[in-house]
């Protein structure tokens, strides 16, 4: 009797961003929710220094051993004579059918790991290289959205080359008194400043430059409602119900601290009760965003809604959190798709997209010049 072979999934997690621990929690949830009759799972932990550990070492960390010790042991075992030690054990990669990278932020969400997996010719969950890179860069995201006619906040880009040209006064004349200063390629609210005068503006720019040499200075949406949707699919994506994040009025905005240090006073409304016209508009904008950025597999799209009810796409997360309090899976659960089914679908979508791409890349046969000569005798 033919044995039903399990699909072998490579779960990549960790990473060198501020969301390293969030990624670990996401990976635990995904692992737990996976149907083990269908899937065999190998673990690949990307350490904080960016080295990808194999299944054995990763499993030790996954099961509670101190990461720093396991990582040090693994690095010590590397061939010291070869400074270009492999960043991933290629013999382990060969057995994997589909990779599920769940590294939030840097290296995971910015197209880097997608490039590696593409080079290795393996299907992987989520958006490809270009879509990931575009969605991770808040400046490029907004430029693409503007071209696609999707409303997003107005902003200026400040780089070390142009920083002398801008003063708070000029920027506030153009964008309003309250400004958000943020690194283009970051996440978790790290390096973000809400500023209302020259001194805070200068300090905000200085700090944001610690994280990226490209900084956005954005118009502020005053007292915004923060809404989110989850999208799932490749070429015919589906959209979840809308969720809301309720940040207390006393907090300046949704900061790193109230995301990760003490989230106890932040509330989530899943799904949120909003007028049907707003939820329709948000869905429409979400699909236009998905299409414009070439997103695949999944994305969580975040909105700011002004007090007069106008929605702005604020940012796109191509590998959103899967922790217990994360909105991406919760929004689909509220829309009737369970955690386990969500993972099944994401893996299936990865295979479909890989097959579609492989067709384009490898089935292309150049015409034989002989075939181009029209045979008049026939
Ligand atoms: N233009 C804006 N107007 C009002 N609030 C903003 C604006 N930009 C950012 N914020 C606040 O800062 C938070 C983090 O900004 P965001 O652009 O989502 O960056 P991150 O990728 O770090 O989450 C948002 O959730 C919101 O609370
Ligand atoms: Mg955000």
mmCIF file of C-alpha atoms and ligand atoms in Angstrom:
data_model
loop_
_atom_site.group_PDB
_atom_site.id
_atom_site.type_symbol
_atom_site.label_atom_id
_atom_site.label_comp_id
_atom_site.label_asym_id
_atom_site.label_seq_id
_atom_site.Cartn_x
_atom_site.Cartn_y
_atom_site.Cartn_z
ATOM 1 C CA UNK A 1 0.000 0.000 0.000
ATOM 2 C CA UNK A 2 1.381 3.387 -0.949
ATOM 3 C CA UNK A 3 2.294 5.359 2.127
ATOM 4 C CA UNK A 4 0.820 8.823 2.214
ATOM 5 C CA UNK A 5 3.934 10.961 2.375
ATOM 6 C CA UNK A 6 3.757 13.914 4.736
ATOM 7 C CA UNK A 7 4.702 17.311 3.423
ATOM 8 C CA UNK A 8 7.957 18.494 4.939
ATOM 9 C CA UNK A 9 7.720 22.114 6.108
ATOM 10 C CA UNK A 10 10.745 24.250 7.037
ATOM 11 C CA UNK A 11 9.649 26.765 9.659
ATOM 12 C CA UNK A 12 12.119 29.668 9.735
ATOM 13 C CA UNK A 13 11.840 32.022 12.707
ATOM 14 C CA UNK A 14 13.742 34.417 14.979
ATOM 15 C CA UNK A 15 15.797 36.925 13.003
ATOM 16 C CA UNK A 16 17.842 39.966 13.897
ATOM 17 C CA UNK A 17 15.078 42.551 14.233
ATOM 18 C CA UNK A 18 13.452 43.947 17.368
ATOM 19 C CA UNK A 19 10.719 41.364 16.737
ATOM 20 C CA UNK A 20 12.966 38.326 17.326
ATOM 21 C CA UNK A 21 10.963 37.147 20.332
ATOM 22 C CA UNK A 22 7.623 37.929 18.698
ATOM 23 C CA UNK A 23 8.697 35.732 15.790
ATOM 24 C CA UNK A 24 9.500 32.886 18.200
ATOM 25 C CA UNK A 25 6.003 33.150 19.661
ATOM 26 C CA UNK A 26 4.496 33.214 16.162
ATOM 27 C CA UNK A 27 6.487 30.090 15.246
ATOM 28 C CA UNK A 28 5.276 28.219 18.342
ATOM 29 C CA UNK A 29 1.660 28.988 17.462
ATOM 30 C CA UNK A 30 2.078 27.995 13.826
ATOM 31 C CA UNK A 31 3.834 24.784 14.857
ATOM 32 C CA UNK A 32 1.098 23.909 17.353
ATOM 33 C CA UNK A 33 -1.687 24.602 14.877
ATOM 34 C CA UNK A 34 -0.181 22.538 12.060
ATOM 35 C CA UNK A 35 -1.913 19.249 11.317
ATOM 36 C CA UNK A 36 0.844 16.734 12.169
ATOM 37 C CA UNK A 37 -0.903 13.988 10.159
ATOM 38 C CA UNK A 38 -0.215 16.085 7.092
ATOM 39 C CA UNK A 39 3.036 17.794 7.933
ATOM 40 C CA UNK A 40 6.481 16.962 9.192
ATOM 41 C CA UNK A 41 8.182 20.111 10.477
ATOM 42 C CA UNK A 42 11.867 21.068 10.546
ATOM 43 C CA UNK A 43 12.845 24.151 12.488
ATOM 44 C CA UNK A 44 15.318 26.804 11.366
ATOM 45 C CA UNK A 45 16.100 29.475 13.926
ATOM 46 C CA UNK A 46 17.774 32.602 12.633
ATOM 47 C CA UNK A 47 19.910 33.856 15.512
ATOM 48 C CA UNK A 48 20.146 37.497 16.482
ATOM 49 C CA UNK A 49 23.405 37.641 14.524
ATOM 50 C CA UNK A 50 21.676 36.381 11.375
ATOM 51 C CA UNK A 51 23.020 32.795 11.288
ATOM 52 C CA UNK A 52 20.415 30.120 10.507
ATOM 53 C CA UNK A 53 20.666 27.083 12.803
ATOM 54 C CA UNK A 54 19.710 23.599 11.629
ATOM 55 C CA UNK A 55 16.751 21.572 12.879
ATOM 56 C CA UNK A 56 18.502 19.931 15.854
ATOM 57 C CA UNK A 57 19.848 23.143 17.374
ATOM 58 C CA UNK A 58 16.683 25.067 16.533
ATOM 59 C CA UNK A 59 14.552 22.432 18.241
ATOM 60 C CA UNK A 60 16.663 22.729 21.396
ATOM 61 C CA UNK A 61 15.938 26.468 21.529
ATOM 62 C CA UNK A 62 12.314 25.866 20.607
ATOM 63 C CA UNK A 63 12.058 23.552 23.606
ATOM 64 C CA UNK A 64 13.424 26.119 26.009
ATOM 65 C CA UNK A 65 17.236 25.892 26.040
ATOM 66 C CA UNK A 66 18.962 29.295 26.194
ATOM 67 C CA UNK A 67 19.354 30.588 22.667
ATOM 68 C CA UNK A 68 22.687 32.324 23.201
ATOM 69 C CA UNK A 69 24.352 29.121 24.440
ATOM 70 C CA UNK A 70 22.974 26.914 21.657
ATOM 71 C CA UNK A 71 23.918 29.512 19.035
ATOM 72 C CA UNK A 72 27.462 29.822 20.432
ATOM 73 C CA UNK A 73 27.934 26.040 20.386
ATOM 74 C CA UNK A 74 26.686 25.860 16.806
ATOM 75 C CA UNK A 75 28.983 28.670 15.689
ATOM 76 C CA UNK A 76 31.950 27.052 17.446
ATOM 77 C CA UNK A 77 31.318 23.857 15.490
ATOM 78 C CA UNK A 78 31.609 25.699 12.178
ATOM 79 C CA UNK A 79 34.658 25.218 10.035
ATOM 80 C CA UNK A 80 36.918 27.944 11.369
ATOM 81 C CA UNK A 81 39.121 27.793 8.275
ATOM 82 C CA UNK A 82 36.206 28.838 6.137
ATOM 83 C CA UNK A 83 35.121 32.328 7.138
ATOM 84 C CA UNK A 84 32.283 32.131 4.621
ATOM 85 C CA UNK A 85 30.613 29.374 6.623
ATOM 86 C CA UNK A 86 27.234 28.462 5.146
ATOM 87 C CA UNK A 87 24.406 30.536 6.531
ATOM 88 C CA UNK A 88 22.047 27.615 6.095
ATOM 89 C CA UNK A 89 22.794 23.896 6.034
ATOM 90 C CA UNK A 90 22.136 22.969 2.433
ATOM 91 C CA UNK A 91 21.825 19.227 3.110
ATOM 92 C CA UNK A 92 18.866 19.961 5.405
ATOM 93 C CA UNK A 93 17.290 22.281 2.853
ATOM 94 C CA UNK A 94 17.159 19.550 0.217
ATOM 95 C CA UNK A 95 14.480 17.625 2.119
ATOM 96 C CA UNK A 96 12.110 20.540 2.621
ATOM 97 C CA UNK A 97 9.016 20.734 0.404
ATOM 98 C CA UNK A 98 7.813 24.197 1.469
ATOM 99 C CA UNK A 99 9.395 26.871 3.650
ATOM 100 C CA UNK A 100 7.329 28.952 6.048
ATOM 101 C CA UNK A 101 9.415 31.992 6.983
ATOM 102 C CA UNK A 102 7.842 33.767 9.920
ATOM 103 C CA UNK A 103 10.566 36.287 10.651
ATOM 104 C CA UNK A 104 9.034 39.704 11.207
ATOM 105 C CA UNK A 105 10.955 42.790 10.134
ATOM 106 C CA UNK A 106 14.542 42.926 8.957
ATOM 107 C CA UNK A 107 15.812 40.032 6.768
ATOM 108 C CA UNK A 108 12.450 38.262 6.996
ATOM 109 C CA UNK A 109 9.941 40.728 5.657
ATOM 110 C CA UNK A 110 12.196 42.807 3.424
ATOM 111 C CA UNK A 111 12.794 40.350 0.583
ATOM 112 C CA UNK A 112 16.129 39.029 1.848
ATOM 113 C CA UNK A 113 15.049 35.571 2.962
ATOM 114 C CA UNK A 114 12.710 35.373 -0.018
ATOM 115 C CA UNK A 115 15.747 35.881 -2.275
ATOM 116 C CA UNK A 116 17.605 33.072 -0.529
ATOM 117 C CA UNK A 117 14.643 30.684 -0.845
ATOM 118 C CA UNK A 118 14.152 31.591 -4.467
ATOM 119 C CA UNK A 119 17.808 30.896 -5.160
ATOM 120 C CA UNK A 120 17.407 27.541 -3.439
ATOM 121 C CA UNK A 121 14.408 26.895 -5.735
ATOM 122 C CA UNK A 122 12.012 26.119 -2.907
ATOM 123 C CA UNK A 123 8.378 27.175 -2.519
ATOM 124 C CA UNK A 124 7.836 29.532 0.410
ATOM 125 C CA UNK A 125 4.846 31.072 2.150
ATOM 126 C CA UNK A 126 4.181 34.735 1.460
ATOM 127 C CA UNK A 127 5.136 37.505 -0.917
ATOM 128 C CA UNK A 128 8.160 37.368 -3.220
ATOM 129 C CA UNK A 129 11.323 39.449 -3.265
ATOM 130 C CA UNK A 130 10.048 42.629 -4.884
ATOM 131 C CA UNK A 131 6.678 42.817 -3.120
ATOM 132 C CA UNK A 132 8.332 42.173 0.233
ATOM 133 C CA UNK A 133 11.014 44.795 -0.322
ATOM 134 C CA UNK A 134 8.496 47.383 -1.524
ATOM 135 C CA UNK A 135 6.095 46.761 1.353
ATOM 136 C CA UNK A 136 8.843 46.917 3.946
ATOM 137 C CA UNK A 137 9.977 50.359 2.786
ATOM 138 C CA UNK A 138 7.340 52.860 3.925
ATOM 139 C CA UNK A 139 8.434 55.418 1.311
ATOM 140 C CA UNK A 140 8.223 52.997 -1.639
ATOM 141 C CA UNK A 141 4.928 51.577 -0.315
ATOM 142 C CA UNK A 142 3.381 55.048 -0.267
ATOM 143 C CA UNK A 143 4.755 55.940 -3.702
ATOM 144 C CA UNK A 144 3.222 52.788 -5.216
ATOM 145 C CA UNK A 145 -0.068 53.412 -3.385
ATOM 146 C CA UNK A 146 -0.202 56.987 -4.676
ATOM 147 C CA UNK A 147 0.317 55.708 -8.241
ATOM 148 C CA UNK A 148 -2.473 53.175 -7.691
ATOM 149 C CA UNK A 149 -4.813 55.879 -6.380
ATOM 150 C CA UNK A 150 -4.953 54.497 -2.831
ATOM 151 C CA UNK A 151 -5.183 57.189 -0.164
ATOM 152 C CA UNK A 152 -2.193 57.367 2.166
ATOM 153 C CA UNK A 153 -0.764 60.118 4.367
ATOM 154 C CA UNK A 154 1.277 62.918 2.775
ATOM 155 C CA UNK A 155 4.969 62.986 3.651
ATOM 156 C CA UNK A 156 8.464 64.124 2.728
ATOM 157 C CA UNK A 157 11.585 61.963 2.598
ATOM 158 C CA UNK A 158 14.623 63.148 4.541
ATOM 159 C CA UNK A 159 18.021 61.578 3.897
ATOM 160 C CA UNK A 160 21.489 62.649 5.094
ATOM 161 C CA UNK A 161 21.851 64.267 1.665
ATOM 162 C CA UNK A 162 18.726 66.398 1.993
ATOM 163 C CA UNK A 163 18.343 66.855 5.756
ATOM 164 C CA UNK A 164 19.849 70.365 5.631
ATOM 165 C CA UNK A 165 17.109 71.479 3.238
ATOM 166 C CA UNK A 166 14.291 70.842 5.709
ATOM 167 C CA UNK A 167 13.301 72.694 8.841
ATOM 168 C CA UNK A 168 10.376 71.930 11.095
ATOM 169 C CA UNK A 169 8.824 75.220 10.013
ATOM 170 C CA UNK A 170 8.877 74.334 6.312
ATOM 171 C CA UNK A 171 7.595 70.840 6.890
ATOM 172 C CA UNK A 172 4.824 71.941 9.220
ATOM 173 C CA UNK A 173 3.744 74.641 6.738
ATOM 174 C CA UNK A 174 3.302 71.844 4.215
ATOM 175 C CA UNK A 175 2.121 68.950 6.369
ATOM 176 C CA UNK A 176 0.633 70.421 9.523
ATOM 177 C CA UNK A 177 1.787 71.227 13.032
ATOM 178 C CA UNK A 178 2.008 67.642 14.271
ATOM 179 C CA UNK A 179 4.423 65.437 12.353
ATOM 180 C CA UNK A 180 5.431 61.780 12.543
ATOM 181 C CA UNK A 181 9.128 61.142 11.980
ATOM 182 C CA UNK A 182 9.877 57.502 11.134
ATOM 183 C CA UNK A 183 12.636 55.368 9.624
ATOM 184 C CA UNK A 184 11.568 54.038 6.194
ATOM 185 C CA UNK A 185 12.633 50.448 6.879
ATOM 186 C CA UNK A 186 11.722 49.560 10.437
ATOM 187 C CA UNK A 187 8.811 48.168 12.394
ATOM 188 C CA UNK A 188 7.435 47.799 15.927
ATOM 189 C CA UNK A 189 7.239 51.613 16.242
ATOM 190 C CA UNK A 190 11.019 51.668 16.789
ATOM 191 C CA UNK A 191 12.563 55.054 15.995
ATOM 192 C CA UNK A 192 9.145 56.742 15.526
ATOM 193 C CA UNK A 193 8.580 60.219 16.982
ATOM 194 C CA UNK A 194 5.539 62.442 17.146
ATOM 195 C CA UNK A 195 6.899 66.010 17.009
ATOM 196 C CA UNK A 196 5.453 69.496 17.259
ATOM 197 C CA UNK A 197 8.458 71.819 17.327
ATOM 198 C CA UNK A 198 11.896 72.373 15.794
ATOM 199 C CA UNK A 199 13.837 70.900 18.702
ATOM 200 C CA UNK A 200 11.827 67.645 18.882
ATOM 201 C CA UNK A 201 11.901 67.413 15.104
ATOM 202 C CA UNK A 202 15.726 67.596 15.053
ATOM 203 C CA UNK A 203 15.975 65.056 17.854
ATOM 204 C CA UNK A 204 13.487 62.757 16.067
ATOM 205 C CA UNK A 205 15.455 62.903 12.818
ATOM 206 C CA UNK A 206 18.711 62.182 14.660
ATOM 207 C CA UNK A 207 17.183 59.143 16.349
ATOM 208 C CA UNK A 208 15.418 57.854 13.209
ATOM 209 C CA UNK A 209 18.756 57.986 11.332
ATOM 210 C CA UNK A 210 20.054 55.399 13.807
ATOM 211 C CA UNK A 211 17.758 52.869 12.147
ATOM 212 C CA UNK A 212 17.721 53.924 8.518
ATOM 213 C CA UNK A 213 19.346 56.564 6.329
ATOM 214 C CA UNK A 214 15.917 57.250 4.812
ATOM 215 C CA UNK A 215 13.381 58.897 7.113
ATOM 216 C CA UNK A 216 9.755 59.829 6.461
ATOM 217 C CA UNK A 217 8.225 62.975 7.883
ATOM 218 C CA UNK A 218 4.497 62.458 7.717
ATOM 219 C CA UNK A 219 1.364 64.492 8.280
ATOM 220 C CA UNK A 220 -0.360 63.328 11.462
ATOM 221 C CA UNK A 221 -3.882 61.968 11.523
ATOM 222 C CA UNK A 222 -5.156 63.454 14.781
ATOM 223 C CA UNK A 223 -6.697 60.992 17.258
ATOM 224 C CA UNK A 224 -6.991 58.328 14.595
ATOM 225 C CA UNK A 225 -8.956 55.141 14.708
ATOM 226 C CA UNK A 226 -6.493 52.319 13.903
ATOM 227 C CA UNK A 227 -8.104 49.602 11.784
ATOM 228 C CA UNK A 228 -6.647 46.461 10.223
ATOM 229 C CA UNK A 229 -7.645 43.787 7.747
ATOM 230 C CA UNK A 230 -6.142 40.406 6.899
ATOM 231 C CA UNK A 231 -5.802 39.327 3.284
ATOM 232 C CA UNK A 232 -5.211 35.756 2.080
ATOM 233 C CA UNK A 233 -4.533 34.520 -1.451
ATOM 234 C CA UNK A 234 -2.429 34.977 -4.573
ATOM 235 C CA UNK A 235 -4.296 36.152 -7.607
ATOM 236 C CA UNK A 236 -7.819 36.047 -6.158
ATOM 237 C CA UNK A 237 -7.312 37.058 -2.524
ATOM 238 C CA UNK A 238 -9.980 37.118 0.156
ATOM 239 C CA UNK A 239 -10.322 39.801 2.816
ATOM 240 C CA UNK A 240 -11.242 39.255 6.470
ATOM 241 C CA UNK A 241 -13.576 41.344 8.564
ATOM 242 C CA UNK A 242 -12.136 44.599 9.924
ATOM 243 C CA UNK A 243 -10.460 44.784 13.330
ATOM 244 C CA UNK A 244 -9.539 47.778 15.498
ATOM 245 C CA UNK A 245 -6.746 48.574 17.926
ATOM 246 C CA UNK A 246 -7.842 50.816 20.751
ATOM 247 C CA UNK A 247 -4.882 52.758 22.098
ATOM 248 C CA UNK A 248 -5.736 54.773 25.226
ATOM 249 C CA UNK A 249 -6.148 58.502 24.532
ATOM 250 C CA UNK A 250 -3.512 59.245 27.174
ATOM 251 C CA UNK A 251 -0.833 57.554 25.013
ATOM 252 C CA UNK A 252 0.751 59.597 22.236
ATOM 253 C CA UNK A 253 0.355 56.747 19.722
ATOM 254 C CA UNK A 254 0.711 52.947 19.346
ATOM 255 C CA UNK A 255 4.276 52.757 20.652
ATOM 256 C CA UNK A 256 6.836 49.963 21.063
ATOM 257 C CA UNK A 257 6.026 49.853 24.783
ATOM 258 C CA UNK A 258 2.307 49.347 24.379
ATOM 259 C CA UNK A 259 2.930 46.788 21.621
ATOM 260 C CA UNK A 260 5.486 44.645 23.441
ATOM 261 C CA UNK A 261 6.376 45.854 26.948
ATOM 262 C CA UNK A 262 2.936 46.255 28.481
ATOM 263 C CA UNK A 263 0.046 45.684 26.095
ATOM 264 C CA UNK A 264 -2.450 45.316 28.920
ATOM 265 C CA UNK A 265 -4.187 48.649 28.334
ATOM 266 C CA UNK A 266 -4.452 48.232 24.549
ATOM 267 C CA UNK A 267 -7.680 46.629 23.421
ATOM 268 C CA UNK A 268 -8.547 44.835 20.208
ATOM 269 C CA UNK A 269 -11.971 44.838 18.662
ATOM 270 C CA UNK A 270 -12.372 41.779 16.445
ATOM 271 C CA UNK A 271 -14.394 42.387 14.389
ATOM 272 C CA UNK A 272 -15.076 46.084 14.960
ATOM 273 C CA UNK A 273 -18.504 47.556 14.517
ATOM 274 C CA UNK A 274 -18.121 50.230 11.830
ATOM 275 C CA UNK A 275 -20.467 51.545 9.144
ATOM 276 C CA UNK A 276 -20.797 49.179 6.163
ATOM 277 C CA UNK A 277 -19.662 51.935 3.799
ATOM 278 C CA UNK A 278 -16.361 52.324 5.703
ATOM 279 C CA UNK A 279 -15.716 48.595 5.794
ATOM 280 C CA UNK A 280 -16.427 48.373 2.052
ATOM 281 C CA UNK A 281 -14.027 51.214 1.342
ATOM 282 C CA UNK A 282 -11.352 49.620 3.487
ATOM 283 C CA UNK A 283 -11.771 46.289 1.722
ATOM 284 C CA UNK A 284 -11.543 47.967 -1.669
ATOM 285 C CA UNK A 285 -8.418 49.894 -0.686
ATOM 286 C CA UNK A 286 -6.906 46.698 0.741
ATOM 287 C CA UNK A 287 -7.392 44.762 -2.487
ATOM 288 C CA UNK A 288 -5.980 47.659 -4.536
ATOM 289 C CA UNK A 289 -2.966 47.708 -2.213
ATOM 290 C CA UNK A 290 -2.494 43.927 -2.511
ATOM 291 C CA UNK A 291 -2.621 44.164 -6.276
ATOM 292 C CA UNK A 292 -0.381 47.227 -6.594
ATOM 293 C CA UNK A 293 2.397 45.796 -4.429
ATOM 294 C CA UNK A 294 2.180 42.308 -5.954
ATOM 295 C CA UNK A 295 1.444 40.656 -2.615
ATOM 296 C CA UNK A 296 1.130 36.874 -2.386
ATOM 297 C CA UNK A 297 -0.034 34.441 0.294
ATOM 298 C CA UNK A 298 -0.946 36.883 3.017
ATOM 299 C CA UNK A 299 -0.721 40.421 4.311
ATOM 300 C CA UNK A 300 -2.116 42.477 7.142
ATOM 301 C CA UNK A 301 -2.980 45.957 5.995
ATOM 302 C CA UNK A 302 -3.158 48.752 8.568
ATOM 303 C CA UNK A 303 -5.234 51.903 8.304
ATOM 304 C CA UNK A 304 -5.542 55.197 10.104
ATOM 305 C CA UNK A 305 -9.011 56.701 10.002
ATOM 306 C CA UNK A 306 -9.349 60.433 10.622
ATOM 307 C CA UNK A 307 -11.997 61.818 12.960
ATOM 308 C CA UNK A 308 -14.127 62.775 9.976
ATOM 309 C CA UNK A 309 -14.143 59.121 8.858
ATOM 310 C CA UNK A 310 -11.567 59.147 6.045
ATOM 311 C CA UNK A 311 -9.376 56.004 5.818
ATOM 312 C CA UNK A 312 -5.680 56.124 4.908
ATOM 313 C CA UNK A 313 -3.593 53.004 4.250
ATOM 314 C CA UNK A 314 -0.859 53.372 6.809
ATOM 315 C CA UNK A 315 1.334 50.325 6.277
ATOM 316 C CA UNK A 316 1.506 46.779 4.955
ATOM 317 C CA UNK A 317 2.870 43.784 6.854
ATOM 318 C CA UNK A 318 3.751 40.865 4.602
ATOM 319 C CA UNK A 319 4.643 38.436 7.435
ATOM 320 C CA UNK A 320 2.294 39.553 10.210
ATOM 321 C CA UNK A 321 2.387 38.266 13.781
ATOM 322 C CA UNK A 322 0.875 34.883 14.634
ATOM 323 C CA UNK A 323 1.084 35.234 18.428
ATOM 324 C CA UNK A 324 -1.885 34.648 20.731
ATOM 325 C CA UNK A 325 -2.889 38.291 20.549
ATOM 326 C CA UNK A 326 -2.008 38.837 16.879
ATOM 327 C CA UNK A 327 -4.744 40.216 14.700
ATOM 328 C CA UNK A 328 -3.962 38.400 11.438
ATOM 329 C CA UNK A 329 -5.178 34.944 12.527
ATOM 330 C CA UNK A 330 -7.833 36.397 14.856
ATOM 331 C CA UNK A 331 -9.450 38.333 12.019
ATOM 332 C CA UNK A 332 -9.685 35.196 9.906
ATOM 333 C CA UNK A 333 -10.983 33.194 12.851
ATOM 334 C CA UNK A 334 -13.741 35.814 13.147
ATOM 335 C CA UNK A 335 -14.337 35.376 9.423
ATOM 336 C CA UNK A 336 -14.740 31.580 9.745
ATOM 337 C CA UNK A 337 -11.239 30.336 8.839
ATOM 338 C CA UNK A 338 -9.518 28.498 11.682
ATOM 339 C CA UNK A 339 -5.824 28.767 12.504
ATOM 340 C CA UNK A 340 -5.154 25.253 11.190
ATOM 341 C CA UNK A 341 -7.016 25.888 7.960
ATOM 342 C CA UNK A 342 -5.216 29.199 7.508
ATOM 343 C CA UNK A 343 -1.881 27.392 7.621
ATOM 344 C CA UNK A 344 -3.086 24.708 5.176
ATOM 345 C CA UNK A 345 -4.155 27.401 2.760
ATOM 346 C CA UNK A 346 -0.918 29.384 3.095
ATOM 347 C CA UNK A 347 1.146 26.288 2.309
ATOM 348 C CA UNK A 348 -1.063 25.471 -0.671
ATOM 349 C CA UNK A 349 -0.763 29.056 -1.941
ATOM 350 C CA UNK A 350 3.047 28.832 -1.652
ATOM 351 C CA UNK A 351 3.078 25.708 -3.829
ATOM 352 C CA UNK A 352 0.711 27.245 -6.380
ATOM 353 C CA UNK A 353 2.776 30.398 -6.712
ATOM 354 C CA UNK A 354 6.005 28.423 -6.982
ATOM 355 C CA UNK A 355 4.549 26.259 -9.731
ATOM 356 C CA UNK A 356 3.246 29.265 -11.590
ATOM 357 C CA UNK A 357 6.648 30.953 -11.407
ATOM 358 C CA UNK A 358 8.511 27.792 -12.364
ATOM 359 C CA UNK A 359 6.395 27.547 -15.491
ATOM 360 C CA UNK A 360 7.299 31.063 -16.483
ATOM 361 C CA UNK A 361 10.964 30.649 -15.618
ATOM 362 C CA UNK A 362 11.747 27.148 -16.793
ATOM 363 C CA UNK A 363 9.153 26.127 -19.381
ATOM 364 C CA UNK A 364 10.075 28.918 -21.703
ATOM 365 C CA UNK A 365 11.562 27.315 -24.811
ATOM 366 C CA UNK A 366 13.192 29.685 -27.273
ATOM 367 C CA UNK A 367 11.958 29.120 -30.798
ATOM 368 C CA UNK A 368 14.160 27.067 -33.039
ATOM 369 C CA UNK A 369 15.075 29.431 -35.937
ATOM 370 C CA UNK A 370 13.925 26.686 -38.353
ATOM 371 C CA UNK A 371 10.385 26.950 -36.949
ATOM 372 C CA UNK A 372 10.312 30.621 -37.793
ATOM 373 C CA UNK A 373 10.646 30.011 -41.525
ATOM 374 C CA UNK A 374 7.194 29.791 -43.025
ATOM 375 C CA UNK A 375 6.860 26.676 -45.080
ATOM 376 C CA UNK A 376 4.799 27.760 -48.089
ATOM 377 C CA UNK A 377 4.439 24.245 -49.415
ATOM 378 C CA UNK A 378 2.211 23.094 -46.571
HETATM 379 N N1 LIG B 1 0.673 59.742 10.186
HETATM 380 C C1 LIG B 1 0.295 59.276 11.361
HETATM 381 N N2 LIG B 1 -0.721 59.861 12.047
HETATM 382 C C2 LIG B 1 -1.113 59.386 13.257
HETATM 383 N N3 LIG B 1 -0.531 58.350 13.895
HETATM 384 C C3 LIG B 1 0.501 57.731 13.279
HETATM 385 C C4 LIG B 1 0.972 58.154 11.994
HETATM 386 N N4 LIG B 1 1.999 57.367 11.630
HETATM 387 C C5 LIG B 1 2.177 56.489 12.645
HETATM 388 N N5 LIG B 1 1.298 56.703 13.642
HETATM 389 C C6 LIG B 1 1.221 55.956 14.931
HETATM 390 O O1 LIG B 1 2.440 55.228 15.095
HETATM 391 C C7 LIG B 1 2.217 53.816 15.077
HETATM 392 C C8 LIG B 1 3.343 53.110 14.355
HETATM 393 O O2 LIG B 1 3.487 53.606 13.049
HETATM 394 P P1 LIG B 1 3.601 52.640 11.779
HETATM 395 O O3 LIG B 1 3.720 53.504 10.596
HETATM 396 O O4 LIG B 1 2.502 51.660 11.828
HETATM 397 O O5 LIG B 1 5.014 51.925 12.009
HETATM 398 P P2 LIG B 1 5.425 50.449 12.487
HETATM 399 O O6 LIG B 1 5.839 49.746 11.238
HETATM 400 O O7 LIG B 1 6.594 50.676 13.379
HETATM 401 O O8 LIG B 1 4.251 49.812 13.146
HETATM 402 C C9 LIG B 1 0.856 53.656 14.406
HETATM 403 O O9 LIG B 1 0.243 52.462 14.813
HETATM 404 C C10 LIG B 1 0.122 54.907 14.909
HETATM 405 O O10 LIG B 1 -0.293 54.738 16.262
HETATM 406 MG MG1 LIG B 2 2.264 49.655 12.457
#
